[in-house]
PDB file of N, CA and C in Angstrom:
ATOM      1  N   UNK A 178       1.271  33.678  23.797  1.00 55.00           N
ATOM      2  CA  UNK A 178       1.105  32.458  23.007  1.00 55.00           C
ATOM      3  C   UNK A 178       1.521  32.727  21.566  1.00 55.00           C
ATOM      4  N   UNK A 179       2.069  31.705  20.952  1.00 65.00           N
ATOM      5  CA  UNK A 179       2.483  31.818  19.560  1.00 65.00           C
ATOM      6  C   UNK A 179       1.285  31.571  18.652  1.00 65.00           C
ATOM      7  N   UNK A 180       1.280  32.288  17.551  1.00 67.00           N
ATOM      8  CA  UNK A 180       0.243  32.055  16.547  1.00 67.00           C
ATOM      9  C   UNK A 180       0.567  30.765  15.801  1.00 67.00           C
ATOM     10  N   UNK A 181      -0.454  29.998  15.469  1.00 73.00           N
ATOM     11  CA  UNK A 181      -0.241  28.746  14.746  1.00 73.00           C
ATOM     12  C   UNK A 181       0.172  29.045  13.307  1.00 73.00           C
ATOM     13  N   UNK A 182       1.097  28.221  12.802  1.00 70.00           N
ATOM     14  CA  UNK A 182       1.493  28.340  11.406  1.00 70.00           C
ATOM     15  C   UNK A 182       0.346  27.877  10.529  1.00 70.00           C
ATOM     16  N   UNK A 183       0.213  28.477   9.342  1.00 73.00           N
ATOM     17  CA  UNK A 183      -0.850  28.006   8.448  1.00 73.00           C
ATOM     18  C   UNK A 183      -0.600  26.547   8.038  1.00 73.00           C
ATOM     19  N   UNK A 184      -1.665  25.796   7.898  1.00 73.00           N
ATOM     20  CA  UNK A 184      -1.553  24.388   7.541  1.00 73.00           C
ATOM     21  C   UNK A 184      -1.126  24.289   6.084  1.00 73.00           C
ATOM     22  N   UNK A 185      -0.049  23.538   5.858  1.00 75.00           N
ATOM     23  CA  UNK A 185       0.469  23.360   4.509  1.00 75.00           C
ATOM     24  C   UNK A 185      -0.217  22.169   3.862  1.00 75.00           C
ATOM     25  N   UNK A 186      -0.463  22.257   2.570  1.00 75.00           N
ATOM     26  CA  UNK A 186      -1.050  21.158   1.817  1.00 75.00           C
ATOM     27  C   UNK A 186       0.009  20.072   1.651  1.00 75.00           C
ATOM     28  N   UNK A 187      -0.349  18.841   1.971  1.00 73.00           N
ATOM     29  CA  UNK A 187       0.583  17.731   1.841  1.00 73.00           C
ATOM     30  C   UNK A 187       0.764  17.387   0.366  1.00 73.00           C
ATOM     31  N   UNK A 188       2.015  17.145  -0.006  1.00 86.00           N
ATOM     32  CA  UNK A 188       2.276  16.704  -1.373  1.00 86.00           C
ATOM     33  C   UNK A 188       1.995  15.212  -1.509  1.00 86.00           C
ATOM     34  N   UNK A 189       2.241  14.468  -0.441  1.00 85.00           N
ATOM     35  CA  UNK A 189       2.045  13.025  -0.461  1.00 85.00           C
ATOM     36  C   UNK A 189       1.408  12.601   0.848  1.00 85.00           C
ATOM     37  N   UNK A 190       0.240  11.983   0.765  1.00 92.00           N
ATOM     38  CA  UNK A 190      -0.466  11.521   1.959  1.00 92.00           C
ATOM     39  C   UNK A 190      -0.240  10.012   2.095  1.00 92.00           C
ATOM     40  N   UNK A 191       0.620   9.638   3.010  1.00 93.00           N
ATOM     41  CA  UNK A 191       1.014   8.242   3.188  1.00 93.00           C
ATOM     42  C   UNK A 191      -0.180   7.354   3.528  1.00 93.00           C
ATOM     43  N   UNK A 192      -1.010   7.788   4.449  1.00 94.00           N
ATOM     44  CA  UNK A 192      -2.158   6.974   4.872  1.00 94.00           C
ATOM     45  C   UNK A 192      -3.096   6.737   3.695  1.00 94.00           C
ATOM     46  N   UNK A 193      -3.401   7.778   2.953  1.00 94.00           N
ATOM     47  CA  UNK A 193      -4.289   7.659   1.795  1.00 94.00           C
ATOM     48  C   UNK A 193      -3.708   6.705   0.757  1.00 94.00           C
ATOM     49  N   UNK A 194      -2.396   6.827   0.500  1.00 94.00           N
ATOM     50  CA  UNK A 194      -1.721   5.972  -0.477  1.00 94.00           C
ATOM     51  C   UNK A 194      -1.797   4.503  -0.073  1.00 94.00           C
ATOM     52  N   UNK A 195      -1.427   4.191   1.170  1.00 94.00           N
ATOM     53  CA  UNK A 195      -1.393   2.797   1.587  1.00 94.00           C
ATOM     54  C   UNK A 195      -2.788   2.201   1.740  1.00 94.00           C
ATOM     55  N   UNK A 196      -3.778   2.995   2.060  1.00 96.00           N
ATOM     56  CA  UNK A 196      -5.157   2.485   2.070  1.00 96.00           C
ATOM     57  C   UNK A 196      -5.569   2.083   0.665  1.00 96.00           C
ATOM     58  N   UNK A 197      -5.217   2.903  -0.321  1.00 95.00           N
ATOM     59  CA  UNK A 197      -5.546   2.592  -1.714  1.00 95.00           C
ATOM     60  C   UNK A 197      -4.838   1.314  -2.162  1.00 95.00           C
ATOM     61  N   UNK A 198      -3.573   1.157  -1.789  1.00 92.00           N
ATOM     62  CA  UNK A 198      -2.819  -0.047  -2.142  1.00 92.00           C
ATOM     63  C   UNK A 198      -3.455  -1.266  -1.504  1.00 92.00           C
ATOM     64  N   UNK A 199      -3.811  -1.150  -0.232  1.00 94.00           N
ATOM     65  CA  UNK A 199      -4.423  -2.272   0.492  1.00 94.00           C
ATOM     66  C   UNK A 199      -5.747  -2.678  -0.163  1.00 94.00           C
ATOM     67  N   UNK A 200      -6.557  -1.708  -0.543  1.00 96.00           N
ATOM     68  CA  UNK A 200      -7.837  -2.008  -1.188  1.00 96.00           C
ATOM     69  C   UNK A 200      -7.633  -2.665  -2.551  1.00 96.00           C
ATOM     70  N   UNK A 201      -6.630  -2.206  -3.300  1.00 93.00           N
ATOM     71  CA  UNK A 201      -6.335  -2.778  -4.617  1.00 93.00           C
ATOM     72  C   UNK A 201      -5.918  -4.242  -4.475  1.00 93.00           C
ATOM     73  N   UNK A 202      -5.034  -4.525  -3.534  1.00 92.00           N
ATOM     74  CA  UNK A 202      -4.586  -5.897  -3.308  1.00 92.00           C
ATOM     75  C   UNK A 202      -5.747  -6.768  -2.860  1.00 92.00           C
ATOM     76  N   UNK A 203      -6.595  -6.230  -2.008  1.00 95.00           N
ATOM     77  CA  UNK A 203      -7.748  -6.971  -1.527  1.00 95.00           C
ATOM     78  C   UNK A 203      -8.672  -7.366  -2.679  1.00 95.00           C
ATOM     79  N   UNK A 204      -8.918  -6.432  -3.590  1.00 95.00           N
ATOM     80  CA  UNK A 204      -9.771  -6.723  -4.749  1.00 95.00           C
ATOM     81  C   UNK A 204      -9.134  -7.758  -5.663  1.00 95.00           C
ATOM     82  N   UNK A 205      -7.804  -7.644  -5.867  1.00 93.00           N
ATOM     83  CA  UNK A 205      -7.107  -8.559  -6.761  1.00 93.00           C
ATOM     84  C   UNK A 205      -7.030  -9.974  -6.195  1.00 93.00           C
ATOM     85  N   UNK A 206      -6.996 -10.117  -4.891  1.00 94.00           N
ATOM     86  CA  UNK A 206      -6.810 -11.433  -4.280  1.00 94.00           C
ATOM     87  C   UNK A 206      -8.091 -12.039  -3.726  1.00 94.00           C
ATOM     88  N   UNK A 207      -9.192 -11.344  -3.874  1.00 96.00           N
ATOM     89  CA  UNK A 207     -10.457 -11.848  -3.345  1.00 96.00           C
ATOM     90  C   UNK A 207     -10.803 -13.188  -3.988  1.00 96.00           C
ATOM     91  N   UNK A 208     -11.097 -14.166  -3.180  1.00 95.00           N
ATOM     92  CA  UNK A 208     -11.504 -15.484  -3.661  1.00 95.00           C
ATOM     93  C   UNK A 208     -10.346 -16.419  -3.975  1.00 95.00           C
ATOM     94  N   UNK A 209      -9.109 -15.983  -3.786  1.00 96.00           N
ATOM     95  CA  UNK A 209      -7.957 -16.847  -4.050  1.00 96.00           C
ATOM     96  C   UNK A 209      -7.786 -17.857  -2.919  1.00 96.00           C
ATOM     97  N   UNK A 210      -7.252 -18.999  -3.292  1.00 97.00           N
ATOM     98  CA  UNK A 210      -6.865 -19.966  -2.265  1.00 97.00           C
ATOM     99  C   UNK A 210      -5.546 -19.483  -1.658  1.00 97.00           C
ATOM    100  N   UNK A 211      -5.155 -20.106  -0.543  1.00 96.00           N
ATOM    101  CA  UNK A 211      -3.907 -19.715   0.098  1.00 96.00           C
ATOM    102  C   UNK A 211      -2.720 -19.936  -0.836  1.00 96.00           C
ATOM    103  N   UNK A 212      -2.739 -21.035  -1.580  1.00 96.00           N
ATOM    104  CA  UNK A 212      -1.650 -21.332  -2.521  1.00 96.00           C
ATOM    105  C   UNK A 212      -1.592 -20.272  -3.619  1.00 96.00           C
ATOM    106  N   UNK A 213      -2.738 -19.888  -4.156  1.00 96.00           N
ATOM    107  CA  UNK A 213      -2.783 -18.838  -5.181  1.00 96.00           C
ATOM    108  C   UNK A 213      -2.292 -17.505  -4.611  1.00 96.00           C
ATOM    109  N   UNK A 214      -2.678 -17.223  -3.368  1.00 93.00           N
ATOM    110  CA  UNK A 214      -2.258 -15.981  -2.727  1.00 93.00           C
ATOM    111  C   UNK A 214      -0.744 -15.944  -2.532  1.00 93.00           C
ATOM    112  N   UNK A 215      -0.159 -17.064  -2.101  1.00 93.00           N
ATOM    113  CA  UNK A 215       1.291 -17.129  -1.940  1.00 93.00           C
ATOM    114  C   UNK A 215       1.997 -16.878  -3.273  1.00 93.00           C
ATOM    115  N   UNK A 216       1.484 -17.431  -4.349  1.00 93.00           N
ATOM    116  CA  UNK A 216       2.061 -17.213  -5.678  1.00 93.00           C
ATOM    117  C   UNK A 216       1.924 -15.749  -6.093  1.00 93.00           C
ATOM    118  N   UNK A 217       0.788 -15.155  -5.803  1.00 91.00           N
ATOM    119  CA  UNK A 217       0.563 -13.723  -6.090  1.00 91.00           C
ATOM    120  C   UNK A 217       1.606 -12.865  -5.370  1.00 91.00           C
ATOM    121  N   UNK A 218       1.826 -13.150  -4.092  1.00 90.00           N
ATOM    122  CA  UNK A 218       2.813 -12.405  -3.306  1.00 90.00           C
ATOM    123  C   UNK A 218       4.215 -12.628  -3.866  1.00 90.00           C
ATOM    124  N   UNK A 219       4.534 -13.862  -4.219  1.00 91.00           N
ATOM    125  CA  UNK A 219       5.859 -14.174  -4.748  1.00 91.00           C
ATOM    126  C   UNK A 219       6.136 -13.392  -6.037  1.00 91.00           C
ATOM    127  N   UNK A 220       5.136 -13.288  -6.891  1.00 90.00           N
ATOM    128  CA  UNK A 220       5.308 -12.578  -8.173  1.00 90.00           C
ATOM    129  C   UNK A 220       5.460 -11.070  -7.956  1.00 90.00           C
ATOM    130  N   UNK A 221       4.794 -10.523  -6.947  1.00 86.00           N
ATOM    131  CA  UNK A 221       4.793  -9.082  -6.723  1.00 86.00           C
ATOM    132  C   UNK A 221       5.876  -8.608  -5.762  1.00 86.00           C
ATOM    133  N   UNK A 222       6.624  -9.540  -5.191  1.00 86.00           N
ATOM    134  CA  UNK A 222       7.637  -9.186  -4.205  1.00 86.00           C
ATOM    135  C   UNK A 222       8.700  -8.290  -4.835  1.00 86.00           C
ATOM    136  N   UNK A 223       9.093  -7.267  -4.097  1.00 74.00           N
ATOM    137  CA  UNK A 223      10.147  -6.378  -4.568  1.00 74.00           C
ATOM    138  C   UNK A 223      11.475  -7.118  -4.563  1.00 74.00           C
ATOM    139  N   UNK A 224      12.236  -6.872  -5.582  1.00 71.00           N
ATOM    140  CA  UNK A 224      13.562  -7.472  -5.646  1.00 71.00           C
ATOM    141  C   UNK A 224      14.539  -6.526  -4.981  1.00 71.00           C
ATOM    142  N   UNK A 225      15.267  -7.039  -4.001  1.00 69.00           N
ATOM    143  CA  UNK A 225      16.213  -6.213  -3.265  1.00 69.00           C
ATOM    144  C   UNK A 225      17.632  -6.529  -3.702  1.00 69.00           C
ATOM    145  N   UNK A 226      18.496  -5.564  -3.606  1.00 63.00           N
ATOM    146  CA  UNK A 226      19.900  -5.774  -3.935  1.00 63.00           C
ATOM    147  C   UNK A 226      20.545  -6.601  -2.829  1.00 63.00           C
ATOM    148  N   UNK A 227      21.191  -7.658  -3.201  1.00 59.00           N
ATOM    149  CA  UNK A 227      21.823  -8.520  -2.200  1.00 59.00           C
ATOM    150  C   UNK A 227      23.310  -8.494  -2.345  1.00 59.00           C
TER     151      UNK A 227
END
């Protein structure tokens, strides 16, 4: 059997990052109406090269 490689420390934890983003958005949008939420999303939408 092969010996296991030592576990490397992650430089970037994707799950941790996106959980934090999700919680931040949740706090910022709590209590908004659907119309307010749509405007919030529109303002924060990434601009893509077309």
